Structure formats: structure tokens, C-alpha cells
mmCIF file of C-alpha atoms in Angstrom:
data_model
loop_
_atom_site.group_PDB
_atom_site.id
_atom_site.type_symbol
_atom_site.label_atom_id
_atom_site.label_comp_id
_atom_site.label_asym_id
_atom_site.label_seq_id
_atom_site.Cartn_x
_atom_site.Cartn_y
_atom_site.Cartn_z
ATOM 1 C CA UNK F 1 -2.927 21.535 -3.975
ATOM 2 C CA UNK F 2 -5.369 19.859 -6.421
ATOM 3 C CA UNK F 3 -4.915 15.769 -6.335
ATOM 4 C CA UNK F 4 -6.853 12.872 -8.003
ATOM 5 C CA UNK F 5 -8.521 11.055 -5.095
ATOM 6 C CA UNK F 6 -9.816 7.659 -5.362
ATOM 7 C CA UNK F 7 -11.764 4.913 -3.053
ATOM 8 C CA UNK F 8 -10.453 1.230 -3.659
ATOM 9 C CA UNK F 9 -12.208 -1.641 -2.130
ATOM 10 C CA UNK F 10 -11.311 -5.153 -1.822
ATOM 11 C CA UNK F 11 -12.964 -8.169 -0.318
ATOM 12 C CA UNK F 12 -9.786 -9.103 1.212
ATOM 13 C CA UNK F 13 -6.328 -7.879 1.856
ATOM 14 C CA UNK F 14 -2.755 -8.886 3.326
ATOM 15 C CA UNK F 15 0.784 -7.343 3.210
ATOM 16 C CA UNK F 16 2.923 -10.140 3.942
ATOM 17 C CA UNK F 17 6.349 -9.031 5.747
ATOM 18 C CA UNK F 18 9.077 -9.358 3.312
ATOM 19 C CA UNK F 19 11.260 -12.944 4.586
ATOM 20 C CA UNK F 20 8.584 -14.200 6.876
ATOM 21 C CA UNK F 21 8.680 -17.782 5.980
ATOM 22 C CA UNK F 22 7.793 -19.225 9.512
ATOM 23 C CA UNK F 23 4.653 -21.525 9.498
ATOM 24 C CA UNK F 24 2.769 -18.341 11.166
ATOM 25 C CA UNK F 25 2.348 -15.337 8.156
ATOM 26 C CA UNK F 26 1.260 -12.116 9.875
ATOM 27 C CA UNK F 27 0.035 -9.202 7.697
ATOM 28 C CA UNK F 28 0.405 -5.208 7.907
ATOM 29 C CA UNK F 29 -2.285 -3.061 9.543
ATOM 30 C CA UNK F 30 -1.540 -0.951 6.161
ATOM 31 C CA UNK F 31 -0.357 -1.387 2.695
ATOM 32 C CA UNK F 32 3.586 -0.322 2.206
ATOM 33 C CA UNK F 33 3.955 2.406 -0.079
ATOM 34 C CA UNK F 34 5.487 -0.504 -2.663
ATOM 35 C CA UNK F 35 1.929 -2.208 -2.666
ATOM 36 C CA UNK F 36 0.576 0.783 -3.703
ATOM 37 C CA UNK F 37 2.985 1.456 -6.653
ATOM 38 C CA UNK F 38 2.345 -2.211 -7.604
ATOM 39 C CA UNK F 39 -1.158 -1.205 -7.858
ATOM 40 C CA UNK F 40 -0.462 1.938 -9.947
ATOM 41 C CA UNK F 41 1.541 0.409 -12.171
ATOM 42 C CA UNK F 42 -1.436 -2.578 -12.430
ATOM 43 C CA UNK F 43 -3.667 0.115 -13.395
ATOM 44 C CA UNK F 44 -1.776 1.889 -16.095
ATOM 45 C CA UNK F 45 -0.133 -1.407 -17.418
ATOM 46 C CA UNK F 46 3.403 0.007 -17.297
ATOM 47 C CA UNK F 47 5.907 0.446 -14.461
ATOM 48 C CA UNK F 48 4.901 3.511 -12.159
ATOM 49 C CA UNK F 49 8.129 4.730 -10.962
ATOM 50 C CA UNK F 50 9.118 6.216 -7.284
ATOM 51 C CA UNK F 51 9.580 9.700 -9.243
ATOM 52 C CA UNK F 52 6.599 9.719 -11.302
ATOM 53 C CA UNK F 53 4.096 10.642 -9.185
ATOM 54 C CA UNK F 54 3.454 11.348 -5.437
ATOM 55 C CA UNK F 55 1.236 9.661 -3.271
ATOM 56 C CA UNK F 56 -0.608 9.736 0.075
ATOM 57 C CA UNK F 57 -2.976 7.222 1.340
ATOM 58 C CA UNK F 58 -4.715 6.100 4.027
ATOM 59 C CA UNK F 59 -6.586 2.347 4.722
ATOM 60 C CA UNK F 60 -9.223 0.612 6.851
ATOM 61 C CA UNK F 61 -10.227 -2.814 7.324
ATOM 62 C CA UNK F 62 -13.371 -4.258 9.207
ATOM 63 C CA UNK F 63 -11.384 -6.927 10.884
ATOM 64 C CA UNK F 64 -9.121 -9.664 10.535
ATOM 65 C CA UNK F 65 -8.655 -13.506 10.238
ATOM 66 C CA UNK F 66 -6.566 -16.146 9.947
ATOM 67 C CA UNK F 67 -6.992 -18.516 6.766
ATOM 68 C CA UNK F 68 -5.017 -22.130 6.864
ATOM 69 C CA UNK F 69 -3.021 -22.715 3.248
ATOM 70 C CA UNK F 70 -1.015 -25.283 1.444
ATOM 71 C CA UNK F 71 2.239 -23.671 -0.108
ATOM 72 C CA UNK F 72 4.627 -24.977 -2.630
ATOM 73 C CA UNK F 73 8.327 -24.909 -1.218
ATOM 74 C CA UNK F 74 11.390 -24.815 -3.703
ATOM 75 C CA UNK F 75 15.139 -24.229 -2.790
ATOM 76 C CA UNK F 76 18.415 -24.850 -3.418
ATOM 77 C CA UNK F 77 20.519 -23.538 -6.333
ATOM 78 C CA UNK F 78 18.558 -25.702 -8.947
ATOM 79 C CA UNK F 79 15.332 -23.825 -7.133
ATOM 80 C CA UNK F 80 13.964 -27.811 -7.173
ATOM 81 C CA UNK F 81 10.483 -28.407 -5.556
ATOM 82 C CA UNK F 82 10.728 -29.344 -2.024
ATOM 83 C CA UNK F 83 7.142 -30.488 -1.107
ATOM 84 C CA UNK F 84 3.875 -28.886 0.122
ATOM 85 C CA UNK F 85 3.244 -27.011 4.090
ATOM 86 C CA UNK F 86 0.439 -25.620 5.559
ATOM 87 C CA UNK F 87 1.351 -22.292 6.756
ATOM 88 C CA UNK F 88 -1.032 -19.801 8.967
ATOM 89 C CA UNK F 89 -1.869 -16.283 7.072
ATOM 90 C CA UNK F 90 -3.445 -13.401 8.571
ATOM 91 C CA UNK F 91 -5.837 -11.234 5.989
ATOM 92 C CA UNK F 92 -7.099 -8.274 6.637
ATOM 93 C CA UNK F 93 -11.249 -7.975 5.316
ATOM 94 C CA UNK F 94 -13.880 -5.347 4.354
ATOM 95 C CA UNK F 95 -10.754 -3.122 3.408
ATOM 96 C CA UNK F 96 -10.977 0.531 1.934
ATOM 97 C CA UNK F 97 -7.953 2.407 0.655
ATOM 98 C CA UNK F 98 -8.412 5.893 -0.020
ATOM 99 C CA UNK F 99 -5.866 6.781 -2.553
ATOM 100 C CA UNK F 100 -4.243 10.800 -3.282
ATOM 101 C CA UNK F 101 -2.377 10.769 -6.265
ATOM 102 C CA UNK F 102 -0.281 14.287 -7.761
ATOM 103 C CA UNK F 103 -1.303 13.316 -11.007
ATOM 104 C CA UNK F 104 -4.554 13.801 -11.888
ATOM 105 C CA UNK F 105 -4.261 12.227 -15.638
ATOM 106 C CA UNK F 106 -4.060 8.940 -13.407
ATOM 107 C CA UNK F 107 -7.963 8.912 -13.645
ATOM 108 C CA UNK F 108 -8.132 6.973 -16.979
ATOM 109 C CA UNK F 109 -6.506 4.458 -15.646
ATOM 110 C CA UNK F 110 -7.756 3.836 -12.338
ATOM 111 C CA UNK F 111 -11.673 4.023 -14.240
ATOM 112 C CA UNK F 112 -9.892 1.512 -16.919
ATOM 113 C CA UNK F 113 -7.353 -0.465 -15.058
ATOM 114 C CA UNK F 114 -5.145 -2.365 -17.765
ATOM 115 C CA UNK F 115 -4.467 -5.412 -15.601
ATOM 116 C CA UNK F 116 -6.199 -6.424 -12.332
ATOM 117 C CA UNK F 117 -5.560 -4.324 -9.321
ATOM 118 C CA UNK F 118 -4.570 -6.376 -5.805
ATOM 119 C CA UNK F 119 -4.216 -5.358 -2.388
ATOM 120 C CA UNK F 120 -1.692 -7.900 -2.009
ATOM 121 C CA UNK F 121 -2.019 -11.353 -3.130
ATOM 122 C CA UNK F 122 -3.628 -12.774 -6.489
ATOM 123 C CA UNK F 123 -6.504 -13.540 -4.394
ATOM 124 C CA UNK F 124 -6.767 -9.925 -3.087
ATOM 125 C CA UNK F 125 -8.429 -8.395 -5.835
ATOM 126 C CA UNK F 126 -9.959 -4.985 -5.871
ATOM 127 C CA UNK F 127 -12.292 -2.460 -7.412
ATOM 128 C CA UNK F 128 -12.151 1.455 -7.788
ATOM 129 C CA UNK F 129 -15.571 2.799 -6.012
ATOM 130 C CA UNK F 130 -14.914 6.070 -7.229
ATOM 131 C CA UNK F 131 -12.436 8.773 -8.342
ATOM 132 C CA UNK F 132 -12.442 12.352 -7.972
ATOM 133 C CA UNK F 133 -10.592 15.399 -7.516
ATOM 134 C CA UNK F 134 -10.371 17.740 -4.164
ATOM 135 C CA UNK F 135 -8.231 20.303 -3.303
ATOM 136 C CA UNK F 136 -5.864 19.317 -0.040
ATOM 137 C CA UNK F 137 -5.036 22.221 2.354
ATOM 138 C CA UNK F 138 -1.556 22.440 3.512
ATOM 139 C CA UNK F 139 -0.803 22.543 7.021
ATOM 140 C CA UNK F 140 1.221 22.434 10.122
ATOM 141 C CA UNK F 141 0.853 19.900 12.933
ATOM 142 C CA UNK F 142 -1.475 17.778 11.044
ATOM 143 C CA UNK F 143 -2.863 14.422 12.407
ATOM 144 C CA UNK F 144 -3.025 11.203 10.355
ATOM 145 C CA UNK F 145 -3.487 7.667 10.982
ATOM 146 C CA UNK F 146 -4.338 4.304 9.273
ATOM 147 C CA UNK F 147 -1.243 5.268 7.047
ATOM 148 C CA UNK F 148 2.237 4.899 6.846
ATOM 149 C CA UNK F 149 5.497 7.287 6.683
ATOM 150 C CA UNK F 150 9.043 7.742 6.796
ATOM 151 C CA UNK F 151 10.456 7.040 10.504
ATOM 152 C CA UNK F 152 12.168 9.866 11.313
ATOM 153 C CA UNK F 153 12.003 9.718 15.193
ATOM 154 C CA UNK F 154 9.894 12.089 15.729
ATOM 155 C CA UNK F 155 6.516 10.237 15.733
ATOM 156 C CA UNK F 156 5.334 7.153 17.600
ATOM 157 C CA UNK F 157 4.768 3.567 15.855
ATOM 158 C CA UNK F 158 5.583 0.520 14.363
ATOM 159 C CA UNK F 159 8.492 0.825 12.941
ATOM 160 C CA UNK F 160 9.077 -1.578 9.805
ATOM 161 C CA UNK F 161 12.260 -1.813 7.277
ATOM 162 C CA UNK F 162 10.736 -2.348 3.712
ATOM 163 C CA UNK F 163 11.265 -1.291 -0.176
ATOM 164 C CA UNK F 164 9.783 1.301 -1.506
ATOM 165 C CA UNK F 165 9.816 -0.043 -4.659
ATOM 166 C CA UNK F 166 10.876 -2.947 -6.677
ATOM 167 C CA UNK F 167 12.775 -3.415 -9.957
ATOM 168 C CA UNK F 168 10.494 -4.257 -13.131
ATOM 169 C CA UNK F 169 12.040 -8.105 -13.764
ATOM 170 C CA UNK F 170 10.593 -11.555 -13.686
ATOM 171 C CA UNK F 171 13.156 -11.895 -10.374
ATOM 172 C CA UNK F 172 12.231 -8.555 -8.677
ATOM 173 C CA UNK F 173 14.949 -6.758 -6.351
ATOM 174 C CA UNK F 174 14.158 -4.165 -3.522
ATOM 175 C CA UNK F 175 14.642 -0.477 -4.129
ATOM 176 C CA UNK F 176 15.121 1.675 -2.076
ATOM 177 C CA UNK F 177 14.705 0.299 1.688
ATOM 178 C CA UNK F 178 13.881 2.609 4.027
ATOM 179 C CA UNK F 179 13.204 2.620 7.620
ATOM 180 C CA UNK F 180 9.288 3.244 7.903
ATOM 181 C CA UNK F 181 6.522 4.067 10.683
ATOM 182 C CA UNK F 182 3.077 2.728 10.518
ATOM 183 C CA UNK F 183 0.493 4.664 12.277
ATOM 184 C CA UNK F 184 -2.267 2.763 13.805
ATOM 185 C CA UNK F 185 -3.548 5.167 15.842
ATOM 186 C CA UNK F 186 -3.878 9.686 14.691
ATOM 187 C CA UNK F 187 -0.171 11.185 15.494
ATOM 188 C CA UNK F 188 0.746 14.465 14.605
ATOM 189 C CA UNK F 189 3.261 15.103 11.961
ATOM 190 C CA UNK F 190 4.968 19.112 11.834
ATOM 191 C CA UNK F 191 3.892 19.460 7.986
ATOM 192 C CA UNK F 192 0.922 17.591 5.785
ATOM 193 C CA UNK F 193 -2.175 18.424 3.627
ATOM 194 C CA UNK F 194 -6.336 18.390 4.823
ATOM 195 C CA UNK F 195 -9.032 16.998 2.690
ATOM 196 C CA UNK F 196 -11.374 19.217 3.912
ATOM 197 C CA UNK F 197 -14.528 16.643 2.409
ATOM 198 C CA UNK F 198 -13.025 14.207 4.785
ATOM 199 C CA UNK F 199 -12.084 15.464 7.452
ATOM 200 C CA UNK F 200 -8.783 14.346 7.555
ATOM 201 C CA UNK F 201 -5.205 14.563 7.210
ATOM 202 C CA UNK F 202 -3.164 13.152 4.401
ATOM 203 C CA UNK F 203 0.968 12.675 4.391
ATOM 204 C CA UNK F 204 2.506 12.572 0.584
ATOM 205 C CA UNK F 205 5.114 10.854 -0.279
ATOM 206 C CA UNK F 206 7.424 12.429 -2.387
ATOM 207 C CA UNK F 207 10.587 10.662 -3.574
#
């Protein structure tokens, strides 16, 4: 199966979980597979939708660290401003997703993003190292990590609830939540693809 394959790197990264407002903000080992459509749809300056393409990915950070922020609070039905808090936040840093995408016309707009591509926050902004094609191998019984998939029981990890996508409105609304397992460490799932240049397995999502 021929894909578009591209290397994003970003200074700094964090994947908030969704309704963590505690004073304490941890962040994902990995990017949920809405981050990344956020970033496809940065890229070619129109919504990416769940059905338009398919994607695999896989991402690696050098570390993480904990920065100390101010945040704005507003609530209430009027939505009025409630003060200022310092919150903790995790980020991740040195990150490097490598990015499979079904559709290889997506390399015009990864080389000429239309809006500025994130690995999270505003702050998290990233750059497209390089973009290429390969042909992935498809196999049984292949092992992946540094990803994540659909839990289906079968394979060992954290296991997370989160959208896979969200509406296109100024008030956004979770689409499609799904039960999801993020691998940390190489599992074996029974069917995947091989980039044989890397040396490693990739799982593609397919909606």
C-alpha cells in the first residue's frame, strides 16, 4: 500500500485530557487521533473529515516537564470572567511525529501548510522536516508502539475515552468518542502495515 509519509517536529508538545481542570494538567504520552486531524485540517485550511483520509502515526518525545501558568477562568451561564489561577502543565519536548497518510495529494499541503500546524496548544507549534512516499507491507502480528488505537481488549495499555473528532464551529462538540489504547511500550496487534525504511510497524486508522 503506497502512503504519503511525513516527519513533523515541534519544540514542544502537550495533549491535555479533555475536562481536566484540576490545578495539576497532565499531558498524553501521544497525540489522540483528533490532534492529528486538527493538524490536517491546519495544513489544508479546510476541515479534514474522519472519512476523508486514513491515518497511522507514531510519536516520540525527548522528555518531559512541568511549566507553571496563569489561566483565565470564566463560568456561569453569562460565561463572566472569574479571575486568574496558576495551574501545573506537563509538556512533552524534542517531539517527532511521524505521520502515514492514504492520500498522497496531502503533500501540497503539508510542504505549504495554509495555517500554522500545532501539536497541541498555540504555543506548540510545528514544522514538516520532510515528506515522502513508501510503500507499507501488510502483515499479521505486527508490533507497534509510541502510538495509539482502538481498545478492543485484546492488547495491553492505557486505556483513554476521547473524540475522534470534533465538529467545525466556534463552540466545538466531540464526535465520535471512542474507547482508545495508548501504547507506550511495542504490543502486537493480529493485522497492520511495515515501513520497511523504518523498521517498524504502523496501525491505520480507518473510519
Amino acid at each position: 500500500m503506497k502512503v504519503l509519509r511525513a516527519r513533523i517536529r515541534a519544540m514542544t508538545a502537550s495533549f491535555r485530557y479533555p475536562m481536566f481542570m484540576v490545578a495539576y494538567q497532565p499531558t498524553y504520552s501521544v497525540p489522540p487521533i483528533s490532534t492529528v486531524y486538527g493538524l490536517l485540517s491546519a495544513a489544508k485550511g479546510k476541515k479534514v473529515h474522519l472519512h476523508d483520509i486514513k491515518v497511522g502515526y507514531d510519536f516520540v518525545s525527548e522528555g518531559k516537564g512541568v511549566d507553571l501558568e496563569r489561566i483565565h477562568v470564566y463560568g456561569g451561564e453569562t460565561r463572566a470572567h472569574l479571575g486568574t489561577d496558576i495551574v501545573n502543565r506537563e509538556f512533552l519536548y524534542n517531539c517527532c511525529l511521524t505521520l502515514y497518510l492514504s492520500d498522497i495529494s496531502f503533500e501540497e499541503y503539508l510542504k505549504y501548510p495554509r495555517y500554522s500546524l500545532l501539536l497541541g496548544r498555540q504555543s506548540d507549534l510545528a514544522f514538516v522536516e520532510s515528506v515522502d512516499t513508501v510503500e507499507l507491507i501488510e502483515k499479521e502480528n505486527i508490533e507497534i508502539k509510541n502510538t495509539i488505537i482502538p481498545f478492543n481488549g485484546e492488547v495491553p495499555g492505557q486505556i483513554v475515552s476521547l473524540p475522534s473528532d470534533f465538529t467545525d464551529e466556534a463552540e466545538r462538540k466531540p464526535l465520535k468518542v471512542m474507547s482508545y489504547c495508548i501504547l507506550d511500550t511495542p504490543q502486537i496487534v493480529e493485522k497492520g502495515y511495515f515501513d520497511p525504511d523504518r523498521q517498524t510497524g504502523v496501525f491505520l486508522h480507518e473510519f
